[in-house]
Amino acid sequence: YISVKLVGDDGAEVAPGHVGHLLIRGDNVTRGYYENPEANAAAITPDGWLNTGDLALLHDGEFYITGRSKEIIFVNGQNYYPHDLEAVLQAEPGLELGKVVAAGARSAESPTDELVLFVLHRSDMADFVPLATKAMHLVNEHAGVEVARVVPVRRIPKTTSGKLQRNALATAYEDGEFAAELAEFDQAWAALHGQ
């Protein structure tokens, strides 16, 4: 027998149709990590619920996993769900689902996380700049959040089960692995905008 519930950041249960943290409890659920009190404190509530790290919603009696809580993008005091931002773009040619990854990342100059879009792109940078500009405008218009950077990537890493590896891209960005692509982007941007 297993119990399942969805809670908000405040620990209160969320209404059906709203995204929450997926918690489980039951005889077959782990009681904790071996000799790791810090991990236990982070993952298990005082009343014995295990926080799976998944975000989900309840619809018509069924739970739907919507993402991972560590992938939530926290910008300007607001939470944004990456899949929501990606969905804003998917109707635009070149920005279809699976070709864009939204992630929170911190550049060397920024003291806080920023919204970064990683877009699959394998052709000329001059063709990419208008697409990047369109993506920035759409996200700003529909989600009310500013995109700090649009990064052209040649491949989007996925897990063996096909899930986007947002954190891998964010870490690569923070480590400066896209510096050459961003310099080329900035040059193409300046050329197109006469700067």
mmCIF file of C-alpha atoms in Angstrom:
data_model
loop_
_atom_site.group_PDB
_atom_site.id
_atom_site.type_symbol
_atom_site.label_atom_id
_atom_site.label_comp_id
_atom_site.label_asym_id
_atom_site.label_seq_id
_atom_site.Cartn_x
_atom_site.Cartn_y
_atom_site.Cartn_z
ATOM 1 C CA TYR A 1 0.000 0.000 0.000
ATOM 2 C CA ILE A 2 1.395 3.400 -1.013
ATOM 3 C CA SER A 3 0.123 6.938 -0.450
ATOM 4 C CA VAL A 4 0.788 9.766 -2.891
ATOM 5 C CA LYS A 5 0.248 13.514 -2.574
ATOM 6 C CA LEU A 6 1.232 16.715 -4.332
ATOM 7 C CA VAL A 7 2.358 19.728 -2.318
ATOM 8 C CA GLY A 8 3.458 23.280 -3.070
ATOM 9 C CA ASP A 9 6.695 24.915 -1.936
ATOM 10 C CA ASP A 10 4.947 25.705 1.365
ATOM 11 C CA GLY A 11 4.190 22.017 2.035
ATOM 12 C CA ALA A 12 0.409 22.425 1.636
ATOM 13 C CA GLU A 13 -1.407 20.099 -0.757
ATOM 14 C CA VAL A 14 -2.192 21.577 -4.187
ATOM 15 C CA ALA A 15 -5.549 21.337 -5.954
ATOM 16 C CA PRO A 16 -6.062 18.936 -8.892
ATOM 17 C CA GLY A 17 -4.758 20.405 -12.136
ATOM 18 C CA HIS A 18 -1.964 22.302 -10.368
ATOM 19 C CA VAL A 19 1.699 21.307 -10.440
ATOM 20 C CA GLY A 20 3.203 20.229 -7.129
ATOM 21 C CA HIS A 21 6.061 18.243 -5.617
ATOM 22 C CA LEU A 22 5.300 14.502 -5.737
ATOM 23 C CA LEU A 23 5.561 12.892 -2.286
ATOM 24 C CA ILE A 24 5.121 9.194 -1.543
ATOM 25 C CA ARG A 25 4.801 7.144 1.655
ATOM 26 C CA GLY A 26 4.306 3.456 2.343
ATOM 27 C CA ASP A 27 5.863 0.237 3.579
ATOM 28 C CA ASN A 28 7.739 -0.247 0.297
ATOM 29 C CA VAL A 29 9.187 3.304 0.273
ATOM 30 C CA THR A 30 12.711 3.831 1.553
ATOM 31 C CA ARG A 31 13.100 5.067 5.112
ATOM 32 C CA GLY A 32 16.205 6.997 4.085
ATOM 33 C CA TYR A 33 19.764 6.986 2.846
ATOM 34 C CA TYR A 34 22.406 4.923 4.634
ATOM 35 C CA GLU A 35 24.467 7.073 7.016
ATOM 36 C CA ASN A 36 23.534 10.294 5.211
ATOM 37 C CA PRO A 37 21.499 12.510 7.553
ATOM 38 C CA GLU A 38 21.804 15.574 5.264
ATOM 39 C CA ALA A 39 20.234 13.728 2.318
ATOM 40 C CA ASN A 40 17.542 12.313 4.601
ATOM 41 C CA ALA A 41 16.678 15.758 5.957
ATOM 42 C CA ALA A 42 16.361 17.085 2.390
ATOM 43 C CA ALA A 43 14.330 14.169 1.013
ATOM 44 C CA ILE A 44 12.102 12.987 3.874
ATOM 45 C CA THR A 45 9.556 15.144 5.678
ATOM 46 C CA PRO A 46 9.283 14.945 9.487
ATOM 47 C CA ASP A 47 6.062 12.916 9.090
ATOM 48 C CA GLY A 48 7.711 10.347 6.805
ATOM 49 C CA TRP A 49 6.874 11.431 3.236
ATOM 50 C CA LEU A 50 9.624 10.928 0.613
ATOM 51 C CA ASN A 51 10.058 13.836 -1.782
ATOM 52 C CA THR A 52 10.720 12.095 -5.107
ATOM 53 C CA GLY A 53 12.138 15.251 -6.714
ATOM 54 C CA ASP A 54 9.461 14.991 -9.388
ATOM 55 C CA LEU A 55 6.882 17.637 -10.234
ATOM 56 C CA ALA A 56 3.456 16.329 -11.183
ATOM 57 C CA LEU A 57 -0.205 17.223 -11.500
ATOM 58 C CA LEU A 58 -3.381 15.267 -10.867
ATOM 59 C CA HIS A 59 -5.914 15.222 -13.705
ATOM 60 C CA ASP A 60 -9.013 12.990 -13.827
ATOM 61 C CA GLY A 61 -7.594 10.764 -11.099
ATOM 62 C CA GLU A 62 -4.268 10.228 -12.906
ATOM 63 C CA PHE A 63 -0.860 11.637 -11.943
ATOM 64 C CA TYR A 64 1.226 13.173 -14.729
ATOM 65 C CA ILE A 65 4.945 13.806 -14.189
ATOM 66 C CA THR A 66 5.784 17.262 -15.574
ATOM 67 C CA GLY A 67 9.489 17.542 -14.711
ATOM 68 C CA ARG A 68 12.051 17.617 -11.928
ATOM 69 C CA SER A 69 11.990 20.164 -9.103
ATOM 70 C CA LYS A 70 15.706 20.897 -9.500
ATOM 71 C CA GLU A 71 14.941 22.085 -13.049
ATOM 72 C CA ILE A 72 12.661 24.917 -11.881
ATOM 73 C CA ILE A 73 14.065 28.223 -13.121
ATOM 74 C CA PHE A 74 14.136 30.896 -10.426
ATOM 75 C CA VAL A 75 14.507 34.386 -11.968
ATOM 76 C CA ASN A 76 13.680 37.749 -10.370
ATOM 77 C CA GLY A 77 11.921 36.076 -7.453
ATOM 78 C CA GLN A 78 9.622 34.024 -9.710
ATOM 79 C CA ASN A 79 9.504 30.293 -10.475
ATOM 80 C CA TYR A 80 9.291 29.210 -14.111
ATOM 81 C CA TYR A 81 8.821 25.666 -15.347
ATOM 82 C CA PRO A 82 11.131 24.920 -18.286
ATOM 83 C CA HIS A 83 8.563 22.820 -20.145
ATOM 84 C CA ASP A 84 6.086 25.741 -20.018
ATOM 85 C CA LEU A 85 8.640 28.102 -21.581
ATOM 86 C CA GLU A 86 9.571 25.522 -24.225
ATOM 87 C CA ALA A 87 5.872 25.008 -25.044
ATOM 88 C CA VAL A 88 5.512 28.753 -25.759
ATOM 89 C CA LEU A 89 7.998 28.314 -28.623
ATOM 90 C CA GLN A 90 7.058 24.965 -30.133
ATOM 91 C CA ALA A 91 4.662 26.328 -32.802
ATOM 92 C CA GLU A 92 7.450 28.475 -34.297
ATOM 93 C CA PRO A 93 9.405 26.834 -37.179
ATOM 94 C CA GLY A 94 12.900 25.957 -35.982
ATOM 95 C CA LEU A 95 11.826 26.052 -32.331
ATOM 96 C CA GLU A 96 9.761 22.864 -32.224
ATOM 97 C CA LEU A 97 9.601 20.672 -29.140
ATOM 98 C CA GLY A 98 12.912 18.900 -28.649
ATOM 99 C CA LYS A 99 14.869 21.636 -30.412
ATOM 100 C CA VAL A 100 14.772 24.122 -27.523
ATOM 101 C CA VAL A 101 15.833 23.680 -23.911
ATOM 102 C CA ALA A 102 15.072 26.315 -21.258
ATOM 103 C CA ALA A 103 17.299 26.320 -18.182
ATOM 104 C CA GLY A 104 18.380 28.518 -15.319
ATOM 105 C CA ALA A 105 22.097 29.272 -15.432
ATOM 106 C CA ARG A 106 24.501 31.773 -13.977
ATOM 107 C CA SER A 107 27.020 33.524 -16.200
ATOM 108 C CA ALA A 108 30.349 34.690 -14.790
ATOM 109 C CA GLU A 109 29.000 38.277 -14.653
ATOM 110 C CA SER A 110 25.699 37.429 -12.944
ATOM 111 C CA PRO A 111 25.227 36.935 -9.198
ATOM 112 C CA THR A 112 21.897 35.150 -9.778
ATOM 113 C CA ASP A 113 20.388 32.641 -12.203
ATOM 114 C CA GLU A 114 19.234 33.881 -15.591
ATOM 115 C CA LEU A 115 16.967 32.297 -18.176
ATOM 116 C CA VAL A 116 19.018 30.743 -20.957
ATOM 117 C CA LEU A 117 17.580 29.077 -24.065
ATOM 118 C CA PHE A 118 19.620 26.407 -25.830
ATOM 119 C CA VAL A 119 18.486 26.000 -29.436
ATOM 120 C CA LEU A 120 19.509 23.222 -31.800
ATOM 121 C CA HIS A 121 21.247 24.909 -34.735
ATOM 122 C CA ARG A 122 23.593 23.557 -37.370
ATOM 123 C CA SER A 123 23.604 26.161 -40.140
ATOM 124 C CA ASP A 124 24.818 29.723 -40.653
ATOM 125 C CA MET A 125 24.900 32.072 -37.651
ATOM 126 C CA ALA A 126 23.286 34.870 -39.695
ATOM 127 C CA ASP A 127 20.230 32.573 -40.052
ATOM 128 C CA PHE A 128 20.257 31.851 -36.331
ATOM 129 C CA VAL A 129 20.105 35.455 -35.080
ATOM 130 C CA PRO A 130 16.518 36.138 -36.321
ATOM 131 C CA LEU A 131 15.378 32.806 -34.830
ATOM 132 C CA ALA A 132 17.007 33.662 -31.488
ATOM 133 C CA THR A 133 15.426 37.123 -31.540
ATOM 134 C CA LYS A 134 11.994 35.591 -32.202
ATOM 135 C CA ALA A 135 12.467 33.134 -29.316
ATOM 136 C CA MET A 136 13.414 35.943 -26.916
ATOM 137 C CA HIS A 137 10.366 38.014 -27.911
ATOM 138 C CA LEU A 138 7.939 35.089 -27.644
ATOM 139 C CA VAL A 139 9.110 34.086 -24.163
ATOM 140 C CA ASN A 140 9.042 37.689 -22.950
ATOM 141 C CA GLU A 141 5.588 38.288 -24.442
ATOM 142 C CA HIS A 142 3.955 35.049 -23.243
ATOM 143 C CA ALA A 143 5.755 34.362 -19.947
ATOM 144 C CA GLY A 144 6.820 37.858 -18.891
ATOM 145 C CA VAL A 145 10.432 36.891 -18.310
ATOM 146 C CA GLU A 146 13.548 38.163 -20.050
ATOM 147 C CA VAL A 147 15.821 35.674 -21.803
ATOM 148 C CA ALA A 148 19.432 36.466 -20.868
ATOM 149 C CA ARG A 149 21.005 34.399 -23.653
ATOM 150 C CA VAL A 150 20.069 32.194 -26.580
ATOM 151 C CA VAL A 151 22.818 29.639 -27.157
ATOM 152 C CA PRO A 152 23.174 27.758 -30.448
ATOM 153 C CA VAL A 153 23.982 24.087 -29.794
ATOM 154 C CA ARG A 154 24.839 21.330 -32.268
ATOM 155 C CA ARG A 155 23.171 18.653 -30.154
ATOM 156 C CA ILE A 156 20.808 18.481 -27.215
ATOM 157 C CA PRO A 157 21.895 15.891 -24.644
ATOM 158 C CA LYS A 158 19.272 13.411 -23.482
ATOM 159 C CA THR A 159 19.185 10.602 -20.970
ATOM 160 C CA THR A 160 18.901 6.990 -22.130
ATOM 161 C CA SER A 161 15.139 7.305 -21.498
ATOM 162 C CA GLY A 162 14.931 10.365 -23.768
ATOM 163 C CA LYS A 163 14.619 13.125 -21.149
ATOM 164 C CA LEU A 164 16.308 16.454 -21.884
ATOM 165 C CA GLN A 165 19.452 17.004 -19.815
ATOM 166 C CA ARG A 166 18.817 20.642 -18.911
ATOM 167 C CA ASN A 167 21.334 20.662 -16.068
ATOM 168 C CA ALA A 168 24.114 19.349 -18.325
ATOM 169 C CA LEU A 169 23.579 22.272 -20.726
ATOM 170 C CA ALA A 170 23.365 24.804 -17.882
ATOM 171 C CA THR A 171 26.611 23.509 -16.370
ATOM 172 C CA ALA A 172 28.378 23.597 -19.748
ATOM 173 C CA TYR A 173 27.195 27.209 -20.191
ATOM 174 C CA GLU A 174 28.415 28.188 -16.721
ATOM 175 C CA ASP A 175 31.771 26.499 -17.433
ATOM 176 C CA GLY A 176 32.226 28.632 -20.576
ATOM 177 C CA GLU A 177 31.931 25.755 -23.036
ATOM 178 C CA PHE A 178 29.800 27.853 -25.429
ATOM 179 C CA ALA A 179 32.074 30.926 -25.413
ATOM 180 C CA ALA A 180 33.093 30.537 -29.079
ATOM 181 C CA GLU A 181 29.487 30.109 -30.252
ATOM 182 C CA LEU A 182 28.336 33.110 -28.193
ATOM 183 C CA ALA A 183 31.152 35.287 -29.555
ATOM 184 C CA GLU A 184 30.136 34.310 -33.096
ATOM 185 C CA PHE A 185 26.491 35.012 -32.222
ATOM 186 C CA ASP A 186 27.349 38.475 -30.829
ATOM 187 C CA GLN A 187 29.322 39.279 -33.976
ATOM 188 C CA ALA A 188 26.453 38.182 -36.262
ATOM 189 C CA TRP A 189 23.961 40.117 -34.072
ATOM 190 C CA ALA A 190 26.025 43.313 -34.341
ATOM 191 C CA ALA A 191 26.400 42.885 -38.113
ATOM 192 C CA LEU A 192 22.635 42.405 -38.603
ATOM 193 C CA HIS A 193 21.791 45.358 -36.382
ATOM 194 C CA GLY A 194 24.422 47.680 -37.820
ATOM 195 C CA GLN A 195 26.452 47.964 -34.617
#
